[in-house]
Amino acid sequence: MVQAYILIQTEVGKASTVAEVISKINGVIRAEDVTGPYDVIVRAQADTVDALGRMVVAKVQQVEGITRTLTCPVVHL
């Protein structure tokens, strides 16, 4: 299992709507709107890195109101 944080920038005023829509995507553990340089932070998981990438590109980035994403895979050092 691969987990990652997805940091999301949205159009002005869209953060709570984006977080709500993303929270319903299969594989999303949690989606919260936050303040700072990013508007929404998502914790997600998938079986493989490839599956995680497909989820981000095919599902998360397709949500209306998103302008940019940054995916940060969790590592165990």
Short mmCIF file of N, CA, C and O in Angstrom, two decimals:
data_model
loop_
_atom_site.label_atom_id
_atom_site.label_comp_id
_atom_site.label_asym_id
_atom_site.label_seq_id
_atom_site.Cartn_x
_atom_site.Cartn_y
_atom_site.Cartn_z
N MET A 1 0.85 -1.18 0.00
CA MET A 1 0.00 0.00 0.00
C MET A 1 0.89 1.24 0.00
O MET A 1 1.82 1.35 0.79
N VAL A 2 0.57 2.18 -0.88
CA VAL A 2 1.30 3.45 -0.99
C VAL A 2 0.37 4.56 -0.52
O VAL A 2 -0.79 4.60 -0.91
N GLN A 3 0.89 5.43 0.33
CA GLN A 3 0.12 6.58 0.77
C GLN A 3 0.84 7.86 0.37
O GLN A 3 2.06 7.86 0.21
N ALA A 4 0.06 8.93 0.21
CA ALA A 4 0.65 10.21 -0.18
C ALA A 4 -0.22 11.35 0.33
O ALA A 4 -1.42 11.18 0.59
N TYR A 5 0.41 12.50 0.47
CA TYR A 5 -0.30 13.75 0.69
C TYR A 5 -0.37 14.44 -0.66
O TYR A 5 0.62 14.48 -1.39
N ILE A 6 -1.53 14.97 -0.99
CA ILE A 6 -1.70 15.72 -2.22
C ILE A 6 -2.03 17.15 -1.81
O ILE A 6 -3.06 17.39 -1.16
N LEU A 7 -1.15 18.07 -2.16
CA LEU A 7 -1.33 19.48 -1.82
C LEU A 7 -1.98 20.16 -3.03
O LEU A 7 -1.49 20.02 -4.16
N ILE A 8 -3.05 20.88 -2.79
CA ILE A 8 -3.86 21.38 -3.89
C ILE A 8 -4.07 22.89 -3.76
O ILE A 8 -4.42 23.39 -2.69
N GLN A 9 -3.89 23.58 -4.88
CA GLN A 9 -4.26 24.99 -4.99
C GLN A 9 -5.55 25.05 -5.80
O GLN A 9 -5.71 24.31 -6.77
N THR A 10 -6.46 25.93 -5.37
CA THR A 10 -7.75 26.04 -6.04
C THR A 10 -8.01 27.48 -6.49
O THR A 10 -7.30 28.40 -6.09
N GLU A 11 -9.03 27.62 -7.29
CA GLU A 11 -9.52 28.95 -7.61
C GLU A 11 -10.05 29.59 -6.33
O GLU A 11 -10.45 28.88 -5.40
N VAL A 12 -10.07 30.90 -6.28
CA VAL A 12 -10.54 31.62 -5.10
C VAL A 12 -11.96 31.20 -4.75
O VAL A 12 -12.84 31.15 -5.61
N GLY A 13 -12.17 30.85 -3.48
CA GLY A 13 -13.49 30.51 -2.99
C GLY A 13 -13.94 29.08 -3.27
O GLY A 13 -15.07 28.72 -2.96
N LYS A 14 -13.08 28.25 -3.83
CA LYS A 14 -13.46 26.88 -4.20
C LYS A 14 -12.93 25.80 -3.26
O LYS A 14 -13.23 24.63 -3.44
N ALA A 15 -12.15 26.15 -2.26
CA ALA A 15 -11.47 25.15 -1.43
C ALA A 15 -12.42 24.17 -0.76
O ALA A 15 -12.22 22.96 -0.82
N SER A 16 -13.46 24.66 -0.12
CA SER A 16 -14.35 23.75 0.60
C SER A 16 -15.10 22.83 -0.35
O SER A 16 -15.29 21.64 -0.05
N THR A 17 -15.51 23.32 -1.50
CA THR A 17 -16.19 22.49 -2.49
C THR A 17 -15.25 21.43 -3.04
O THR A 17 -15.63 20.26 -3.17
N VAL A 18 -14.03 21.82 -3.35
CA VAL A 18 -13.04 20.87 -3.87
C VAL A 18 -12.77 19.78 -2.83
O VAL A 18 -12.75 18.59 -3.16
N ALA A 19 -12.57 20.16 -1.58
CA ALA A 19 -12.31 19.17 -0.52
C ALA A 19 -13.48 18.20 -0.38
O ALA A 19 -13.28 17.00 -0.22
N GLU A 20 -14.70 18.71 -0.46
CA GLU A 20 -15.88 17.86 -0.33
C GLU A 20 -15.97 16.86 -1.48
O GLU A 20 -16.23 15.67 -1.26
N VAL A 21 -15.75 17.31 -2.69
CA VAL A 21 -15.81 16.41 -3.86
C VAL A 21 -14.71 15.37 -3.79
O VAL A 21 -14.94 14.18 -4.01
N ILE A 22 -13.49 15.80 -3.47
CA ILE A 22 -12.36 14.87 -3.43
C ILE A 22 -12.53 13.83 -2.32
O ILE A 22 -12.12 12.68 -2.47
N SER A 23 -13.15 14.21 -1.21
CA SER A 23 -13.31 13.27 -0.10
C SER A 23 -14.13 12.05 -0.49
O SER A 23 -14.05 11.01 0.15
N LYS A 24 -14.89 12.14 -1.57
CA LYS A 24 -15.73 11.03 -2.03
C LYS A 24 -15.02 10.11 -3.03
O LYS A 24 -15.57 9.10 -3.43
N ILE A 25 -13.80 10.44 -3.43
CA ILE A 25 -13.04 9.62 -4.38
C ILE A 25 -12.51 8.39 -3.66
O ILE A 25 -11.95 8.49 -2.56
N ASN A 26 -12.66 7.25 -4.30
CA ASN A 26 -12.14 5.99 -3.74
C ASN A 26 -10.63 6.07 -3.57
O ASN A 26 -9.92 6.43 -4.51
N GLY A 27 -10.15 5.78 -2.38
CA GLY A 27 -8.72 5.85 -2.08
C GLY A 27 -8.34 7.07 -1.27
O GLY A 27 -7.24 7.14 -0.73
N VAL A 28 -9.23 8.03 -1.18
CA VAL A 28 -8.96 9.23 -0.38
C VAL A 28 -9.31 8.93 1.07
O VAL A 28 -10.43 8.51 1.38
N ILE A 29 -8.33 9.10 1.94
CA ILE A 29 -8.52 8.87 3.37
C ILE A 29 -9.14 10.10 4.02
O ILE A 29 -10.04 10.00 4.85
N ARG A 30 -8.63 11.27 3.64
CA ARG A 30 -9.10 12.51 4.24
C ARG A 30 -8.79 13.67 3.29
O ARG A 30 -7.75 13.68 2.65
N ALA A 31 -9.70 14.64 3.24
CA ALA A 31 -9.49 15.85 2.45
C ALA A 31 -9.96 17.03 3.29
O ALA A 31 -11.10 17.05 3.75
N GLU A 32 -9.07 17.98 3.49
CA GLU A 32 -9.41 19.13 4.33
C GLU A 32 -8.99 20.42 3.67
O GLU A 32 -7.92 20.49 3.05
N ASP A 33 -9.83 21.45 3.80
CA ASP A 33 -9.42 22.77 3.33
C ASP A 33 -8.62 23.44 4.44
O ASP A 33 -8.93 23.30 5.61
N VAL A 34 -7.53 24.10 4.02
CA VAL A 34 -6.58 24.69 4.96
C VAL A 34 -6.22 26.10 4.51
O VAL A 34 -6.59 26.52 3.41
N THR A 35 -5.47 26.81 5.34
CA THR A 35 -4.95 28.12 4.95
C THR A 35 -3.46 27.98 4.66
O THR A 35 -2.83 27.02 5.05
N GLY A 36 -2.93 28.96 3.95
CA GLY A 36 -1.51 28.93 3.60
C GLY A 36 -1.34 28.87 2.10
O GLY A 36 -2.24 29.20 1.35
N PRO A 37 -0.16 28.41 1.64
CA PRO A 37 0.09 28.40 0.20
C PRO A 37 -0.76 27.38 -0.56
O PRO A 37 -0.93 27.49 -1.77
N TYR A 38 -1.30 26.39 0.15
CA TYR A 38 -2.21 25.41 -0.47
C TYR A 38 -3.58 25.58 0.15
O TYR A 38 -3.71 26.04 1.28
N ASP A 39 -4.59 25.22 -0.60
CA ASP A 39 -5.97 25.42 -0.16
C ASP A 39 -6.62 24.14 0.37
O ASP A 39 -7.52 24.20 1.19
N VAL A 40 -6.17 22.98 -0.13
CA VAL A 40 -6.70 21.69 0.29
C VAL A 40 -5.53 20.73 0.44
O VAL A 40 -4.62 20.72 -0.39
N ILE A 41 -5.55 19.93 1.50
CA ILE A 41 -4.57 18.87 1.68
C ILE A 41 -5.32 17.55 1.77
O ILE A 41 -6.28 17.42 2.53
N VAL A 42 -4.87 16.59 0.97
CA VAL A 42 -5.53 15.29 0.87
C VAL A 42 -4.56 14.20 1.31
O VAL A 42 -3.38 14.24 0.95
N ARG A 43 -5.06 13.24 2.06
CA ARG A 43 -4.28 12.01 2.36
C ARG A 43 -4.95 10.91 1.56
O ARG A 43 -6.16 10.70 1.68
N ALA A 44 -4.18 10.24 0.72
CA ALA A 44 -4.74 9.22 -0.16
C ALA A 44 -3.88 7.97 -0.12
O ALA A 44 -2.71 8.01 0.28
N GLN A 45 -4.47 6.85 -0.57
CA GLN A 45 -3.71 5.60 -0.63
C GLN A 45 -4.14 4.81 -1.86
O GLN A 45 -5.25 4.96 -2.36
N ALA A 46 -3.21 3.97 -2.33
CA ALA A 46 -3.47 3.09 -3.46
C ALA A 46 -2.57 1.88 -3.32
O ALA A 46 -1.62 1.88 -2.53
N ASP A 47 -2.85 0.86 -4.09
CA ASP A 47 -2.07 -0.38 -4.02
C ASP A 47 -0.63 -0.20 -4.51
O ASP A 47 0.29 -0.81 -3.98
N THR A 48 -0.44 0.63 -5.54
CA THR A 48 0.90 0.83 -6.12
C THR A 48 1.10 2.31 -6.42
O THR A 48 0.14 3.09 -6.45
N VAL A 49 2.35 2.68 -6.69
CA VAL A 49 2.65 4.05 -7.08
C VAL A 49 1.94 4.39 -8.39
O VAL A 49 1.41 5.49 -8.55
N ASP A 50 1.90 3.44 -9.32
CA ASP A 50 1.20 3.68 -10.58
C ASP A 50 -0.28 3.93 -10.37
O ASP A 50 -0.86 4.83 -10.98
N ALA A 51 -0.90 3.15 -9.51
CA ALA A 51 -2.32 3.33 -9.21
C ALA A 51 -2.56 4.68 -8.55
O ALA A 51 -3.56 5.36 -8.83
N LEU A 52 -1.65 5.09 -7.69
CA LEU A 52 -1.76 6.41 -7.05
C LEU A 52 -1.68 7.50 -8.11
O LEU A 52 -2.49 8.43 -8.11
N GLY A 53 -0.73 7.38 -9.01
CA GLY A 53 -0.59 8.37 -10.09
C GLY A 53 -1.83 8.44 -10.96
O GLY A 53 -2.28 9.53 -11.32
N ARG A 54 -2.40 7.28 -11.28
CA ARG A 54 -3.63 7.27 -12.09
C ARG A 54 -4.78 7.94 -11.34
O ARG A 54 -5.56 8.68 -11.95
N MET A 55 -4.87 7.71 -10.04
CA MET A 55 -5.93 8.35 -9.25
C MET A 55 -5.77 9.86 -9.29
O MET A 55 -6.75 10.59 -9.48
N VAL A 56 -4.54 10.34 -9.11
CA VAL A 56 -4.32 11.78 -9.08
C VAL A 56 -4.66 12.40 -10.44
O VAL A 56 -5.38 13.40 -10.52
N VAL A 57 -4.17 11.80 -11.51
CA VAL A 57 -4.37 12.38 -12.84
C VAL A 57 -5.81 12.21 -13.33
O VAL A 57 -6.41 13.15 -13.85
N ALA A 58 -6.38 11.02 -13.16
CA ALA A 58 -7.69 10.74 -13.74
C ALA A 58 -8.85 11.20 -12.87
O ALA A 58 -9.94 11.44 -13.39
N LYS A 59 -8.64 11.32 -11.57
CA LYS A 59 -9.76 11.66 -10.69
C LYS A 59 -9.57 13.00 -9.98
O LYS A 59 -10.39 13.89 -10.09
N VAL A 60 -8.47 13.12 -9.23
CA VAL A 60 -8.28 14.32 -8.42
C VAL A 60 -8.13 15.56 -9.31
O VAL A 60 -8.83 16.56 -9.12
N GLN A 61 -7.23 15.51 -10.29
CA GLN A 61 -6.99 16.69 -11.12
C GLN A 61 -8.17 17.07 -12.01
O GLN A 61 -8.19 18.17 -12.55
N GLN A 62 -9.14 16.20 -12.12
CA GLN A 62 -10.31 16.49 -12.94
C GLN A 62 -11.40 17.25 -12.18
O GLN A 62 -12.37 17.70 -12.77
N VAL A 63 -11.21 17.41 -10.87
CA VAL A 63 -12.21 18.13 -10.06
C VAL A 63 -12.19 19.61 -10.44
O VAL A 63 -11.13 20.24 -10.48
N GLU A 64 -13.37 20.13 -10.71
CA GLU A 64 -13.49 21.53 -11.12
C GLU A 64 -13.03 22.46 -10.00
O GLU A 64 -13.37 22.26 -8.83
N GLY A 65 -12.24 23.46 -10.34
CA GLY A 65 -11.78 24.45 -9.38
C GLY A 65 -10.32 24.27 -8.97
O GLY A 65 -9.75 25.14 -8.33
N ILE A 66 -9.71 23.15 -9.35
CA ILE A 66 -8.30 22.92 -9.01
C ILE A 66 -7.42 23.59 -10.05
O ILE A 66 -7.64 23.46 -11.25
N THR A 67 -6.40 24.30 -9.57
CA THR A 67 -5.46 24.95 -10.48
C THR A 67 -4.09 24.27 -10.50
O THR A 67 -3.37 24.35 -11.48
N ARG A 68 -3.74 23.57 -9.38
CA ARG A 68 -2.41 22.94 -9.31
C ARG A 68 -2.39 21.89 -8.20
O ARG A 68 -3.03 22.08 -7.16
N THR A 69 -1.65 20.81 -8.43
CA THR A 69 -1.48 19.79 -7.39
C THR A 69 0.00 19.46 -7.22
O THR A 69 0.79 19.61 -8.16
N LEU A 70 0.35 19.00 -6.04
CA LEU A 70 1.69 18.51 -5.74
C LEU A 70 1.52 17.26 -4.91
O LEU A 70 0.94 17.31 -3.82
N THR A 71 1.99 16.11 -5.42
CA THR A 71 1.83 14.84 -4.74
C THR A 71 3.11 14.50 -3.99
O THR A 71 4.19 14.50 -4.57
N CYS A 72 2.97 14.20 -2.69
CA CYS A 72 4.11 13.89 -1.83
C CYS A 72 3.93 12.49 -1.24
O CYS A 72 3.21 12.33 -0.25
N PRO A 73 4.56 11.48 -1.85
CA PRO A 73 4.42 10.12 -1.31
C PRO A 73 5.03 10.02 0.08
O PRO A 73 6.04 10.65 0.38
N VAL A 74 4.38 9.23 0.93
CA VAL A 74 4.89 8.98 2.29
C VAL A 74 5.99 7.93 2.20
O VAL A 74 5.83 6.91 1.53
N VAL A 75 7.12 8.19 2.86
CA VAL A 75 8.22 7.22 2.91
C VAL A 75 8.47 6.84 4.36
O VAL A 75 8.21 7.62 5.27
N HIS A 76 8.97 5.65 4.56
CA HIS A 76 9.32 5.17 5.90
C HIS A 76 10.82 4.93 5.92
O HIS A 76 11.29 3.93 5.40
N LEU A 77 11.57 5.87 6.49
CA LEU A 77 13.03 5.79 6.50
C LEU A 77 13.52 5.04 7.71
O LEU A 77 12.95 5.01 8.74
#
